[in-house]
Coordinates of C-alpha atoms in Angstrom, one line a residue:
Chain A
D937 CA 8.8 1.5 -6.1
Q938 CA 9.3 1.3 -2.3
Q939 CA 13.0 0.4 -1.8
V940 CA 12.6 0.2 2.0
K941 CA 9.5 -1.4 3.5
Q942 CA 8.0 -1.7 7.0
N943 CA 5.1 -4.0 6.6
S944 CA 3.7 -3.6 10.1
P945 CA 2.0 -0.2 10.5
S946 CA 1.6 -0.8 14.3
L947 CA 2.8 -3.0 17.1
S948 CA 1.5 -3.3 20.7
V949 CA 3.7 -4.7 23.4
Q950 CA 3.5 -5.1 27.2
E951 CA 5.9 -3.2 29.3
G952 CA 9.0 -5.3 30.1
R953 CA 8.6 -7.5 27.1
I954 CA 10.6 -7.5 23.9
S955 CA 9.6 -5.3 20.9
I956 CA 10.7 -6.4 17.5
L957 CA 10.3 -4.0 14.6
N958 CA 11.1 -5.3 11.1
C959 CA 12.3 -3.7 7.9
D960 CA 12.9 -5.1 4.4
Y961 CA 14.9 -3.5 1.5
T962 CA 15.3 -4.2 -2.1
N963 CA 18.5 -2.3 -3.2
S964 CA 21.6 -4.4 -2.6
M965 CA 23.7 -1.2 -3.0
F966 CA 22.6 0.2 0.4
D967 CA 25.6 0.2 2.7
Y968 CA 24.2 1.8 5.8
F969 CA 21.0 1.3 7.7
L970 CA 19.5 3.5 10.4
W971 CA 16.5 3.6 12.8
Y972 CA 14.8 6.8 13.7
K973 CA 12.3 7.4 16.5
K974 CA 9.6 10.0 16.1
Y975 CA 7.2 11.5 18.7
P976 CA 4.1 13.4 17.7
A977 CA 4.8 17.1 16.7
E978 CA 8.6 16.5 16.8
G979 CA 11.2 15.7 14.1
P980 CA 12.7 12.2 13.8
T981 CA 15.7 11.6 16.1
F982 CA 18.5 9.1 15.4
L983 CA 18.3 5.9 17.5
I984 CA 20.8 3.4 16.2
S985 CA 22.5 2.4 13.0
I986 CA 24.5 -0.5 11.4
S987 CA 26.9 -0.7 8.5
S988 CA 26.5 -3.3 5.9
I989 CA 29.8 -4.9 6.9
K990 CA 28.3 -5.9 10.3
D991 CA 25.3 -8.1 11.3
K992 CA 24.6 -6.7 14.7
N993 CA 24.9 -3.5 16.6
E994 CA 24.0 -2.9 20.3
D995 CA 23.3 0.2 22.2
G996 CA 21.8 -0.3 25.7
R997 CA 18.3 -1.7 25.3
F998 CA 18.4 -1.4 21.5
T999 CA 19.9 -3.9 19.1
V1000 CA 19.8 -3.9 15.3
F1001 CA 20.3 -7.0 13.4
L1002 CA 21.1 -7.1 9.7
N1003 CA 20.6 -10.1 7.4
K1004 CA 22.1 -9.1 4.0
S1005 CA 21.2 -12.3 2.2
A1006 CA 17.5 -11.8 3.1
K1007 CA 17.7 -8.0 2.7
H1008 CA 16.1 -7.7 6.1
L1009 CA 16.9 -5.8 9.3
S1010 CA 15.2 -5.7 12.7
L1011 CA 15.3 -3.5 15.8
H1012 CA 14.9 -5.2 19.1
I1013 CA 14.0 -3.3 22.2
V1014 CA 14.5 -5.1 25.5
P1015 CA 12.9 -4.4 27.9
S1016 CA 10.3 -2.2 26.4
Q1017 CA 9.2 0.8 28.4
P1018 CA 6.1 3.1 28.0
G1019 CA 8.4 5.9 26.9
D1020 CA 9.4 3.9 23.9
S1021 CA 5.9 4.4 22.5
A1022 CA 6.6 6.3 19.2
V1023 CA 6.7 5.8 15.5
Y1024 CA 9.9 4.1 14.4
F1025 CA 11.3 4.6 10.9
C1026 CA 13.8 2.4 9.2
A1027 CA 16.1 4.2 6.7
A1028 CA 18.8 3.1 4.3
S1029 CA 21.4 4.9 2.3
S1030 CA 24.3 4.4 -0.2
I1031 CA 27.2 6.7 -0.1
Y1032 CA 27.3 6.4 -3.9
N1033 CA 23.7 7.5 -4.3
Q1034 CA 23.1 11.3 -4.3
G1035 CA 25.6 11.9 -1.5
G1036 CA 24.1 9.3 0.9
K1037 CA 20.5 10.4 0.8
L1038 CA 18.2 8.6 3.3
I1039 CA 15.4 6.4 2.0
F1040 CA 12.8 5.8 4.6
G1041 CA 10.3 3.0 5.2
Q1042 CA 6.7 3.8 6.0
G1043 CA 7.1 3.6 9.8
T1044 CA 5.8 1.4 12.5
E1045 CA 3.9 2.8 15.5
L1046 CA 4.9 1.1 18.7
S1047 CA 2.7 1.2 21.7
V1048 CA 4.1 -0.1 25.0
K1049 CA 1.4 -0.7 27.5
P1050 CA 2.0 -0.5 31.3
Chain B
N692 CA 20.4 25.3 21.4
A693 CA 22.2 24.4 18.2
G694 CA 20.2 22.6 15.7
V695 CA 17.8 22.9 12.8
T696 CA 15.1 25.6 13.0
Q697 CA 12.0 25.4 10.8
T698 CA 9.4 28.2 10.5
P699 CA 6.5 28.4 10.5
K700 CA 5.3 25.4 12.6
F701 CA 1.8 25.5 11.1
Q702 CA 0.4 27.0 7.9
V703 CA -2.9 27.0 6.0
L704 CA -2.9 28.0 2.4
K705 CA -5.5 28.3 -0.3
T706 CA -5.0 26.5 -3.6
G707 CA -2.8 28.5 -5.9
Q708 CA -1.1 30.6 -3.2
S709 CA 2.6 30.6 -2.9
M710 CA 4.8 30.5 0.2
T711 CA 8.2 29.7 1.5
L712 CA 9.1 27.3 4.3
Q713 CA 12.2 28.4 6.1
C714 CA 15.0 26.2 7.4
A715 CA 18.1 27.3 9.1
Q716 CA 20.9 25.4 10.9
D717 CA 23.8 26.7 13.0
M718 CA 26.0 23.7 12.9
N719 CA 27.9 24.6 9.8
H720 CA 26.6 21.5 8.1
E721 CA 27.3 21.1 4.4
Y722 CA 24.3 18.9 3.5
M723 CA 20.7 20.1 3.9
S724 CA 17.5 18.4 2.7
W725 CA 13.8 18.6 2.7
Y726 CA 11.4 15.7 3.3
R727 CA 7.7 15.4 3.4
Q728 CA 5.9 12.9 5.6
D729 CA 2.5 11.5 4.5
P730 CA 0.5 8.7 6.2
G731 CA 1.6 5.3 5.0
M732 CA 4.4 6.8 2.9
G733 CA 7.2 7.4 5.4
L734 CA 9.4 10.4 4.7
R735 CA 10.2 11.2 1.0
L736 CA 13.0 13.4 -0.2
I737 CA 12.0 16.5 -2.0
H738 CA 15.2 18.4 -2.7
Y739 CA 18.7 18.4 -1.2
S740 CA 21.9 20.5 -1.3
V741 CA 25.5 19.4 -0.7
G742 CA 26.7 23.0 -0.2
A743 CA 26.0 26.6 -0.9
G744 CA 25.1 27.2 -4.5
I745 CA 24.4 23.5 -5.2
T746 CA 21.0 21.9 -5.2
D747 CA 19.5 18.7 -6.7
Q748 CA 16.1 16.9 -6.9
G749 CA 15.0 14.1 -4.7
E750 CA 12.2 11.6 -5.1
V751 CA 9.2 14.0 -5.2
P752 CA 10.5 17.5 -6.5
N753 CA 7.5 18.5 -8.6
G754 CA 5.8 21.7 -7.3
Y755 CA 8.7 22.7 -5.1
N756 CA 11.8 25.0 -5.7
V757 CA 14.9 25.4 -3.5
S758 CA 18.0 27.6 -3.4
R759 CA 21.1 27.6 -1.2
S760 CA 22.7 31.0 -1.1
T761 CA 24.3 30.5 2.3
T762 CA 25.5 27.4 4.3
E763 CA 23.0 28.2 7.0
D764 CA 19.7 28.5 5.1
F765 CA 17.8 26.2 2.8
P766 CA 14.3 27.6 2.0
L767 CA 11.6 25.5 0.3
R768 CA 9.2 27.4 -2.0
L769 CA 5.8 26.3 -3.1
L770 CA 5.0 28.4 -6.2
S771 CA 1.3 27.4 -6.6
A772 CA 0.0 25.3 -3.7
A773 CA -2.2 22.3 -4.4
P774 CA -4.2 20.1 -2.0
S775 CA -1.8 17.3 -2.8
Q776 CA 1.0 19.3 -1.0
T777 CA -0.9 19.0 2.3
S778 CA 1.8 17.3 4.4
V779 CA 4.3 17.6 7.2
Y780 CA 7.6 19.0 6.0
F781 CA 10.9 18.2 7.7
C782 CA 14.2 19.9 7.0
A783 CA 17.4 17.9 7.9
S784 CA 21.1 18.7 7.8
R785 CA 24.2 16.7 8.0
K786 CA 27.9 17.4 8.3
G787 CA 29.8 16.4 5.2
A788 CA 28.7 16.6 1.6
V789 CA 28.9 12.8 1.2
S790 CA 28.1 10.7 4.2
N791 CA 25.6 8.1 5.5
Y792 CA 25.0 9.4 9.0
G793 CA 24.7 12.3 11.4
Y794 CA 21.4 13.7 10.2
T795 CA 19.7 16.3 12.4
F796 CA 16.0 17.0 11.8
G797 CA 14.0 20.1 12.5
S798 CA 10.6 19.8 14.3
G799 CA 8.6 20.1 11.1
T800 CA 6.1 22.4 9.4
R801 CA 2.5 21.2 9.1
L802 CA 1.0 22.6 5.9
T803 CA -2.6 22.3 4.9
V804 CA -3.8 23.4 1.4
V805 CA -7.5 24.0 1.1

């Protein structure tokens, strides 16, 4: 039972354009959502997050949108750069569930072409 | 640099062998956890600990043991390795026993069981 789903295994975007990565979840108890970025042979690194009481959070080129009614969140990267090429994981947690453990999606591999 | 240190980085085991994956953090984090990453599955929680002397199971605990005798260390033991345990293993720590954010990941251990 996959509680967090990223249905697109890969995404290819031209440099300078917008990248949109999507994530769906099933558990309405999740109260915090995070995006992690992972390069090969490295551990995931935190990118951006959003609390369930908000619907948008921005940090530079990265914006996360949350639609609670649709149980959907998305990560927008504008403009995309070749250095953004990596695997992006969506994660969700509930502070009431096992101390806030992270539940990850399957990941989306983003390729930004020059 | 402060952070999460995992050893070894690579390991090949024969079926039935045992081994311990080491994880150490020097940030005085209360919460530590182990994840495994498999293609198409994202990262799945194996075991976690909210403090020294306290451990609990995650989503996929079978075949793995953990202990937390100190705040700094959280080793993962494979008692009798199986090919299904071929994976990349990540240790993560976080300040606060109960929280949604602030996870730091190690760089991973790539394990192959033949």
